[in-house]
Tab-separated table of C-alpha atoms in Angstrom:
chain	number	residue	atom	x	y	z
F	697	UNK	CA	0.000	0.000	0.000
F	698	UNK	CA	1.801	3.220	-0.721
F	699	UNK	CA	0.252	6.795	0.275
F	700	UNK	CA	2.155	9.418	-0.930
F	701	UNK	CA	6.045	8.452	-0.288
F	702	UNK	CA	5.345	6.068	2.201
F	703	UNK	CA	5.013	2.575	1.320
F	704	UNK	CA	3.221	0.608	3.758
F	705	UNK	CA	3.850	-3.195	4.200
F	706	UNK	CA	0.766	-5.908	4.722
F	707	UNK	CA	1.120	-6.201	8.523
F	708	UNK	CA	-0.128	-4.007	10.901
F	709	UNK	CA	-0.993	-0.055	12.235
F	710	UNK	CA	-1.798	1.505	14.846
F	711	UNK	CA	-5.240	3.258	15.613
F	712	UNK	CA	-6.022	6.948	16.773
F	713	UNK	CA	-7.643	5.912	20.210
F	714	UNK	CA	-8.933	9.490	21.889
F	715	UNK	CA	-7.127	9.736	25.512
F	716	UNK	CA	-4.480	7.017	24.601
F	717	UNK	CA	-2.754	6.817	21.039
F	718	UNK	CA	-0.305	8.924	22.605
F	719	UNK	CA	3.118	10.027	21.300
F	720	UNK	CA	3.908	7.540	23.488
F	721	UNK	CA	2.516	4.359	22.642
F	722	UNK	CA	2.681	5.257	19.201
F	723	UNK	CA	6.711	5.184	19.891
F	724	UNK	CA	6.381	1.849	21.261
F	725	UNK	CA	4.140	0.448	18.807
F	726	UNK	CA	6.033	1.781	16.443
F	727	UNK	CA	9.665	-0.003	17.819
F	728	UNK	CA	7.758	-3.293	18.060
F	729	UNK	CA	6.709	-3.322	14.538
F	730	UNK	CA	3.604	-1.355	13.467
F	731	UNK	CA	4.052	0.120	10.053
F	732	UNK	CA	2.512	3.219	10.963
F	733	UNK	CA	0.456	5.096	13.330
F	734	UNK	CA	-2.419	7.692	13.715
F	735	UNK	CA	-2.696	9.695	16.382
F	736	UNK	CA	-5.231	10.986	18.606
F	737	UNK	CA	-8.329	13.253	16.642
F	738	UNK	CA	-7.503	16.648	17.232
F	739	UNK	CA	-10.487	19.196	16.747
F	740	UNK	CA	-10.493	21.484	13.678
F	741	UNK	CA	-11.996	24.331	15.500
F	742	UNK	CA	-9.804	23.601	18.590
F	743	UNK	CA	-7.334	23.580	16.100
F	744	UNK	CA	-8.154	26.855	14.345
F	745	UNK	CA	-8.608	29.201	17.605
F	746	UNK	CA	-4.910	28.552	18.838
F	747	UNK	CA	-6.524	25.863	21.054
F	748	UNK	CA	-2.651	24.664	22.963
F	749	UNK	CA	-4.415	20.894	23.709
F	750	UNK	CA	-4.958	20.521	19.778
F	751	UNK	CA	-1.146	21.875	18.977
F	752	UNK	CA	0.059	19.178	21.536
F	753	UNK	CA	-1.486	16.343	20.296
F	754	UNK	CA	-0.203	17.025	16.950
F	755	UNK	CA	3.536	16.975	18.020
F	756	UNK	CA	4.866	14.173	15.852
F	757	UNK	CA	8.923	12.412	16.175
F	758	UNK	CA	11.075	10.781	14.169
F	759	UNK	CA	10.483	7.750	16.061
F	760	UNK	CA	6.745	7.532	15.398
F	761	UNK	CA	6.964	7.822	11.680
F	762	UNK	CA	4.824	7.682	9.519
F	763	UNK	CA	2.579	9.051	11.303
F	764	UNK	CA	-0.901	10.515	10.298
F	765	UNK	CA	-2.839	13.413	12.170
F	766	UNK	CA	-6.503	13.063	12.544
F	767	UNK	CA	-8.465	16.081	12.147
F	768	UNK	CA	-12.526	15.857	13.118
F	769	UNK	CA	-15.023	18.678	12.675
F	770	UNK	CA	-18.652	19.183	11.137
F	771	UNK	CA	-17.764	22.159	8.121
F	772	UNK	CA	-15.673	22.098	5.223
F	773	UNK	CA	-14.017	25.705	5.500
F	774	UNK	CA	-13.108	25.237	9.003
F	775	UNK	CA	-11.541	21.452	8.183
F	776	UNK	CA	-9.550	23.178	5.360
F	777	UNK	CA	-7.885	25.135	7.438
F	778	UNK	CA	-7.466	22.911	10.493
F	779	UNK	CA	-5.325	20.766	7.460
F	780	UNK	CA	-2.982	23.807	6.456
F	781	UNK	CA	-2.631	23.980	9.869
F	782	UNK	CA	-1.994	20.280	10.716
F	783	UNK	CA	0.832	20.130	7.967
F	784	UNK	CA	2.814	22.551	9.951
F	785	UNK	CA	3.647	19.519	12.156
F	786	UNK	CA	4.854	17.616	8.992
F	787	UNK	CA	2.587	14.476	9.381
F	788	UNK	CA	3.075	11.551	7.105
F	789	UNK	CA	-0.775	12.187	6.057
F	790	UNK	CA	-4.085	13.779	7.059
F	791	UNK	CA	-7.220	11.178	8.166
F	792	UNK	CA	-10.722	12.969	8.483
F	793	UNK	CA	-12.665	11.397	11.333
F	794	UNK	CA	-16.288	9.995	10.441
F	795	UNK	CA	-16.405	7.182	12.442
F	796	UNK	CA	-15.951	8.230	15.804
F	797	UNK	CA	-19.206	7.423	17.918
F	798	UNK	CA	-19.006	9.234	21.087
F	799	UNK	CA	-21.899	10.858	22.148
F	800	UNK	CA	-20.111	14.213	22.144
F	801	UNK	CA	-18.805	13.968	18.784
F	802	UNK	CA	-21.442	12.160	17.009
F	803	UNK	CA	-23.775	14.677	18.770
F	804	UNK	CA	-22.097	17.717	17.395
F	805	UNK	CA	-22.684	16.445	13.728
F	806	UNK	CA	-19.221	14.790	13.158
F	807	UNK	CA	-17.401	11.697	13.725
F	808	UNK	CA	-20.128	8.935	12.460
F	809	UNK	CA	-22.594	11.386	12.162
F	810	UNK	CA	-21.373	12.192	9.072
F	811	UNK	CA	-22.603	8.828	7.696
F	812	UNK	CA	-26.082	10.201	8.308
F	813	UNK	CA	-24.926	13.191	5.611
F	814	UNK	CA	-22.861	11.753	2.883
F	815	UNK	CA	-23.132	15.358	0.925
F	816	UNK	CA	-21.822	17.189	3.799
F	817	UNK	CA	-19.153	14.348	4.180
F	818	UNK	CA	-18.447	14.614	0.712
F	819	UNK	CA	-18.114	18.450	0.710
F	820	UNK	CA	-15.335	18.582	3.476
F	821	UNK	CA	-13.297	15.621	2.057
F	822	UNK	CA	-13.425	17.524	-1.231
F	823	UNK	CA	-12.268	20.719	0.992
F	824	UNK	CA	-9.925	18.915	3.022
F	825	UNK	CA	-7.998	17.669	-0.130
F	826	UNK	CA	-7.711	20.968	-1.927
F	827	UNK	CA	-5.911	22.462	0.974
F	828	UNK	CA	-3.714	19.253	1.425
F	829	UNK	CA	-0.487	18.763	-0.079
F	830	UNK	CA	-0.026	15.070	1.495
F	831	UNK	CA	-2.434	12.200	1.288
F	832	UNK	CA	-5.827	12.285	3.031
F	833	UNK	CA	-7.466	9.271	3.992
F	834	UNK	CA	-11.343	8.757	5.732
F	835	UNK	CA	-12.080	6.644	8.765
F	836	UNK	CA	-15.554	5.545	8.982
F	837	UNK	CA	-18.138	3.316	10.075
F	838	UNK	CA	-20.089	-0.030	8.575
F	839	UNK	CA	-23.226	2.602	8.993
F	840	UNK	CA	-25.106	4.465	11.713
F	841	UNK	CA	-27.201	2.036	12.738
F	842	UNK	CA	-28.940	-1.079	11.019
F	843	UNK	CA	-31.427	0.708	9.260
F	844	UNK	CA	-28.405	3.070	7.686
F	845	UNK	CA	-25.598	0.661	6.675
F	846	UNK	CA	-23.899	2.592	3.968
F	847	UNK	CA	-20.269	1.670	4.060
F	848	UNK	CA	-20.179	1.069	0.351
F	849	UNK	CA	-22.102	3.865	-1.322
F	850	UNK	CA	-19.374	6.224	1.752
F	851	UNK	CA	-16.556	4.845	0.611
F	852	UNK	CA	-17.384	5.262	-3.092
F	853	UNK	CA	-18.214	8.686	-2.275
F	854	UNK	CA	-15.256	9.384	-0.268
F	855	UNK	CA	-12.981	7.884	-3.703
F	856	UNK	CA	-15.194	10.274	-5.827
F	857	UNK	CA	-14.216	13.503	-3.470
F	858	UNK	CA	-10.402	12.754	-3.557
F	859	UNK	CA	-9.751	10.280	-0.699
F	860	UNK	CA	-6.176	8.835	-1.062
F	861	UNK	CA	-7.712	5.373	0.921
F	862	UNK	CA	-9.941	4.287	3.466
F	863	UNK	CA	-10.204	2.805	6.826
F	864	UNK	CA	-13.348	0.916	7.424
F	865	UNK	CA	-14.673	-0.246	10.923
F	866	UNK	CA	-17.152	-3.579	11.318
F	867	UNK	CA	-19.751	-1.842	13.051
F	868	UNK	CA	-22.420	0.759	13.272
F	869	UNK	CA	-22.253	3.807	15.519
F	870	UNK	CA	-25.472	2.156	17.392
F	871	UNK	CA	-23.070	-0.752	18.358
F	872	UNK	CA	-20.229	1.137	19.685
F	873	UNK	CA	-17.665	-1.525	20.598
F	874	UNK	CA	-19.975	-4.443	21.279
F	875	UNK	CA	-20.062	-7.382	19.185
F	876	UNK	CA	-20.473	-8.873	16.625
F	877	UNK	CA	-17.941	-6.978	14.403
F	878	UNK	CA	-18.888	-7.378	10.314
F	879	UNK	CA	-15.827	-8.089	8.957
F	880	UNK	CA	-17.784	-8.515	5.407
F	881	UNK	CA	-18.464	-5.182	5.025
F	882	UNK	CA	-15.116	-4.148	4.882
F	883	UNK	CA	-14.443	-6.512	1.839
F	884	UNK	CA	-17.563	-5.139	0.269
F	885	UNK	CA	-16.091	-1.862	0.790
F	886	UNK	CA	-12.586	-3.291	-0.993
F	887	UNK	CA	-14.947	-5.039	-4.181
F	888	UNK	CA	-16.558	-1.302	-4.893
F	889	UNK	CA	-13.153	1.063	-4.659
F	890	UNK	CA	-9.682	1.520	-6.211
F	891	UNK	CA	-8.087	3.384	-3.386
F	892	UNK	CA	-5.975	0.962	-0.632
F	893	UNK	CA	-8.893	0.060	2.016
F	894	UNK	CA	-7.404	-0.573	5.530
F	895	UNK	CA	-9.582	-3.191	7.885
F	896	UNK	CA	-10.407	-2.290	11.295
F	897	UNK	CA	-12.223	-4.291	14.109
F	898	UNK	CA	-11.425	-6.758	16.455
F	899	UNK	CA	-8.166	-7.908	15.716
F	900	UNK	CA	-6.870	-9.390	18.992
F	901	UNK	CA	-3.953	-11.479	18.242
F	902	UNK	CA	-1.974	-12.559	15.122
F	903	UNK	CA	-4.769	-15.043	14.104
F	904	UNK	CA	-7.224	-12.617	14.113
F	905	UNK	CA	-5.215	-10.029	12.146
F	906	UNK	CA	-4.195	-12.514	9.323
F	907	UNK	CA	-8.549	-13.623	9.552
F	908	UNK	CA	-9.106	-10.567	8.638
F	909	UNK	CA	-6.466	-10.006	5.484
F	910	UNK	CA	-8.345	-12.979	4.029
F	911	UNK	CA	-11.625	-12.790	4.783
F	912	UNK	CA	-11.532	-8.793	3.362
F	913	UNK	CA	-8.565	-8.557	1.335
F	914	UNK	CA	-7.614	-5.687	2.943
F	915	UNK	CA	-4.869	-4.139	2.085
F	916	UNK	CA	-3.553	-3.122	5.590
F	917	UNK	CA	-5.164	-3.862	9.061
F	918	UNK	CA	-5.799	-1.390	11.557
F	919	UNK	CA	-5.389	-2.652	15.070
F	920	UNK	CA	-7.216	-0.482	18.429
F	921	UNK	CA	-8.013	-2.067	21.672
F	922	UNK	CA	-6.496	-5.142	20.580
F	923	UNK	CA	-2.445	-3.380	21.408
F	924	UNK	CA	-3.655	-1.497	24.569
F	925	UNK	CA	-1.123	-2.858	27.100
F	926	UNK	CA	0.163	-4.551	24.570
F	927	UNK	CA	2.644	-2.997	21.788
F	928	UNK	CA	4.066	-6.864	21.006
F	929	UNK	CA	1.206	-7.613	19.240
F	930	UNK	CA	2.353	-5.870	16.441
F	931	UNK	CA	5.574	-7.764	16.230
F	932	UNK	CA	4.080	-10.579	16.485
F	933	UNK	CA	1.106	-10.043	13.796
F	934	UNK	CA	4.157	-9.298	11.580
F	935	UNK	CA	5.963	-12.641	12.357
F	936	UNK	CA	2.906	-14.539	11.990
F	937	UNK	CA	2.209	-13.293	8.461
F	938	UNK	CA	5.625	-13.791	7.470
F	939	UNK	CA	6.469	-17.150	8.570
F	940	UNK	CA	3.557	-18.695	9.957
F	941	UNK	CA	4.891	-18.404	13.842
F	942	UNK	CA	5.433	-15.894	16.464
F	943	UNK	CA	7.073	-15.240	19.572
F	944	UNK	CA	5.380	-15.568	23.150
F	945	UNK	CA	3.964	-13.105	24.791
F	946	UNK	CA	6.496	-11.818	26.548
F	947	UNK	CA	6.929	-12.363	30.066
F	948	UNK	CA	5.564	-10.650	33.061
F	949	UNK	CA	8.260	-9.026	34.019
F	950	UNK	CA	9.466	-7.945	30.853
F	951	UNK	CA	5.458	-6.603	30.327
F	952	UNK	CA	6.204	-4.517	33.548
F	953	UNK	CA	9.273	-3.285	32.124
F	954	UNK	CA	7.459	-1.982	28.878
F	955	UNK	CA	4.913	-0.378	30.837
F	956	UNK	CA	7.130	1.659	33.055
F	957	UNK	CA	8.813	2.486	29.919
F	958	UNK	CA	5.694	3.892	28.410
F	959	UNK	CA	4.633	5.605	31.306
F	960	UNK	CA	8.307	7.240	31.273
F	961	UNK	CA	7.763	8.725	28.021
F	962	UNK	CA	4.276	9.673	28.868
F	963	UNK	CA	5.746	11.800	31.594
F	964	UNK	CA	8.313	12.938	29.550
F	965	UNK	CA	6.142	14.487	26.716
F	966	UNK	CA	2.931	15.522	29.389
F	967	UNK	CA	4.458	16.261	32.434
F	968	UNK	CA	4.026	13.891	35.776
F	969	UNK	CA	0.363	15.038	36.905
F	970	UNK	CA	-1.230	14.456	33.621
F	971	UNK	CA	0.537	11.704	32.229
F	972	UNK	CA	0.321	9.431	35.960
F	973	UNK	CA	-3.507	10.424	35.843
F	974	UNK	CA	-3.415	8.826	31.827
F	975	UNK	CA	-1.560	5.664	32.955
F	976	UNK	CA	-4.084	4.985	35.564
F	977	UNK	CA	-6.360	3.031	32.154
F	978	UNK	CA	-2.584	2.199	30.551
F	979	UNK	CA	-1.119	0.134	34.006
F	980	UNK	CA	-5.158	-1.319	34.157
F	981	UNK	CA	-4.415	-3.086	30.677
F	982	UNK	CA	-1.296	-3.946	30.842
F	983	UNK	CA	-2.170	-5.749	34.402
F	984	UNK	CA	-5.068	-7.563	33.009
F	985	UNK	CA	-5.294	-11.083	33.802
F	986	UNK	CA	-2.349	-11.297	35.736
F	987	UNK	CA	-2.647	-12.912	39.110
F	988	UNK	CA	-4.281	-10.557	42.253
F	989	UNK	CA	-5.030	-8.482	38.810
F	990	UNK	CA	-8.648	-6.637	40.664
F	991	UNK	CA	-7.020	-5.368	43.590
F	992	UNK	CA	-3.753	-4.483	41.542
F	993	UNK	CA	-6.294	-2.819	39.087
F	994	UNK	CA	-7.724	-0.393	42.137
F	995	UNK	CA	-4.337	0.662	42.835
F	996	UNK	CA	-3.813	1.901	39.155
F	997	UNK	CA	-6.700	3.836	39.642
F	998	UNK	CA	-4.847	6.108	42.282
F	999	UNK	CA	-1.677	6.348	40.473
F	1000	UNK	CA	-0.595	10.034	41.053
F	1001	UNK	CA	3.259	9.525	40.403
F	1002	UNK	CA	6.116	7.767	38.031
F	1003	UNK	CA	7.154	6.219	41.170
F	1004	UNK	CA	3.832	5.048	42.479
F	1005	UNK	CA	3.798	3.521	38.846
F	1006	UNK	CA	7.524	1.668	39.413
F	1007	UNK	CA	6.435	0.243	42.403
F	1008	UNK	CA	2.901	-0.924	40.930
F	1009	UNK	CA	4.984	-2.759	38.171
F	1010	UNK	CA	7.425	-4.083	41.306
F	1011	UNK	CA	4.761	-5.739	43.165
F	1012	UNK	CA	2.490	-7.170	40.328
F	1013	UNK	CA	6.195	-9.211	39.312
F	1014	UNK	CA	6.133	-9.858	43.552
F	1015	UNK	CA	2.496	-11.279	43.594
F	1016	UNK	CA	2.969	-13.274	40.476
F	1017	UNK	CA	6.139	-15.160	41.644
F	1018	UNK	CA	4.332	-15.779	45.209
């Protein structure tokens, strides 16, 4: 798959995740094998009052590309110049949000809301690309709900207006996260366009991701929830496809290790309050499943330091090996 200068192998990326595709996990995903990232949606009008929170989240390093910004908002003018904007930061592409489906996006007539107004949609893709110098790609939806399933006609749409590919999610905005996930939408979506269509939903573990390459015929799979407190996946989705095998998870302590490392750079980029108040949902997943995991999970949830995190990852090691 190649969008603009960057050609992008058949493995794995990472997803923009509100609150947690940080500049740090996207780092980490990105040393363990992702082939590129998105980062969190930043808010075109945000974005176009001198809103500091939207300039932040579009800081981009070396060591995270390529890396995409993701730009959501409800008019085309406004979108247009959120992307002039955006490019300052020298992203390896622009994504237009129309799939997110919180309540106060989607109530504010964008993220999957959109999918409810495929002229409107159309109008600030068309926008979006005339101010763009890079690629632009679309994240959306299977539909709004199940009377409104409209992937196909979208994504046609979205190819019509100047998309440079799309990214496709298995599920309405009525479903949220729940299951089931429709993987056959997305390789309805890849029958009816010519642009590079990326999969996304549900892809847990290696067998899942290479599931999805051939039940869609994707040409790159996005993975979400499926890496939170866990950036091997990607290496190992990569090994899979290429030979078939992967390595183990790796083990606890090592996990520990890779969270306090994350957490490191978290503090490094945010600053100790806000990034030790963000790892309190980061040290909850990477802690999942391990043994004492509840109780561990409570004292996440008060994290207010790097050190309160170092001894977290201490003891869960401790209460494992007792």
């Amino acid at each position: 798959m190649i969008l603009g200068k960057w050609e992008l192998p058949p493995y794995a990326m990472l997803a923009p995740m509100a609150g947690v595709s940080d500049r740090a996990l996207r780092e980490l995903a990105m040393r363990f094998g992702a082939v590129a990232c998105v980062g969190e949606m930043v808010s075109c009008k945000g974005l176009v009052q001198g809103s500091r929170k939207s300039a932040e989240l579009m800081e981009i390093g070396p060591l995270e590309m390529p890396c995409a910004i993701q730009l959501f908002g409800d008019e085309p003018e406004p979108m247009a110049r959120a992307a002039v904007l955006a490019q300052q930061y020298s992203p390896a592409w622009l994504d237009i949000n129309m799939g997110c489906p919180a309540p106060k996006i989607a109530g504010n007539r964008s993220g999957s809301a959109l999918m409810l107004e495929p002229d409107r949609a159309e109008s600030i893709i068309r926008t979006v690309k005339e101010a763009s110098s890079i690629p632009v790609t679309v994240k959306f939806r299977k539909g709004w709900d199940d009377s409104h399933i409209n992937a196909v006609e979208f994504a046609q749409m979205a190819e019509a207006a100047g998309a440079d590919a799309v990214t496709v999610h298995g599920r309405t905005r009525q479903q949220m996260y729940a299951p089931p996930v429709d993987w056959e939408i997305i390789r309805q979506v890849k029958n009816a366009v010519s642009i590079p269509v990326i999969g996304n939903g549900d892809v847990v573990s290696p067998e899942t991701a290479k599931a999805l390459y051939e039940t869609t015929g994707c040409d790159l799979i996005m993975i979400g929830r499926g890496a939170l407190g866990a950036p091997w996946l990607f290496r190992q989705v990569r090994q899979y496809l290429q030979t078939g095998a992967y390595e183990p998870t790796p083990p606890l302590e090592k996990r520990m290790g890779l969270m306090v490392e994350q957490m490191t750079l978290a503090v490094q980029y945010k600053g100790e309050r806000v990034a030790s108040h963000e790892a309190r949902k980061h040290c909850g997943w990477y802690i999942s499943g391990v043994r004492g995991a509840a109780q561990l999970r409570r004292r996440a949830g008060e994290l207010q330091t790097l050190d309160d995190i170092k001894r977290l990852a201490e003891d869960v090691v401790k209460a494992a090996a007792e």
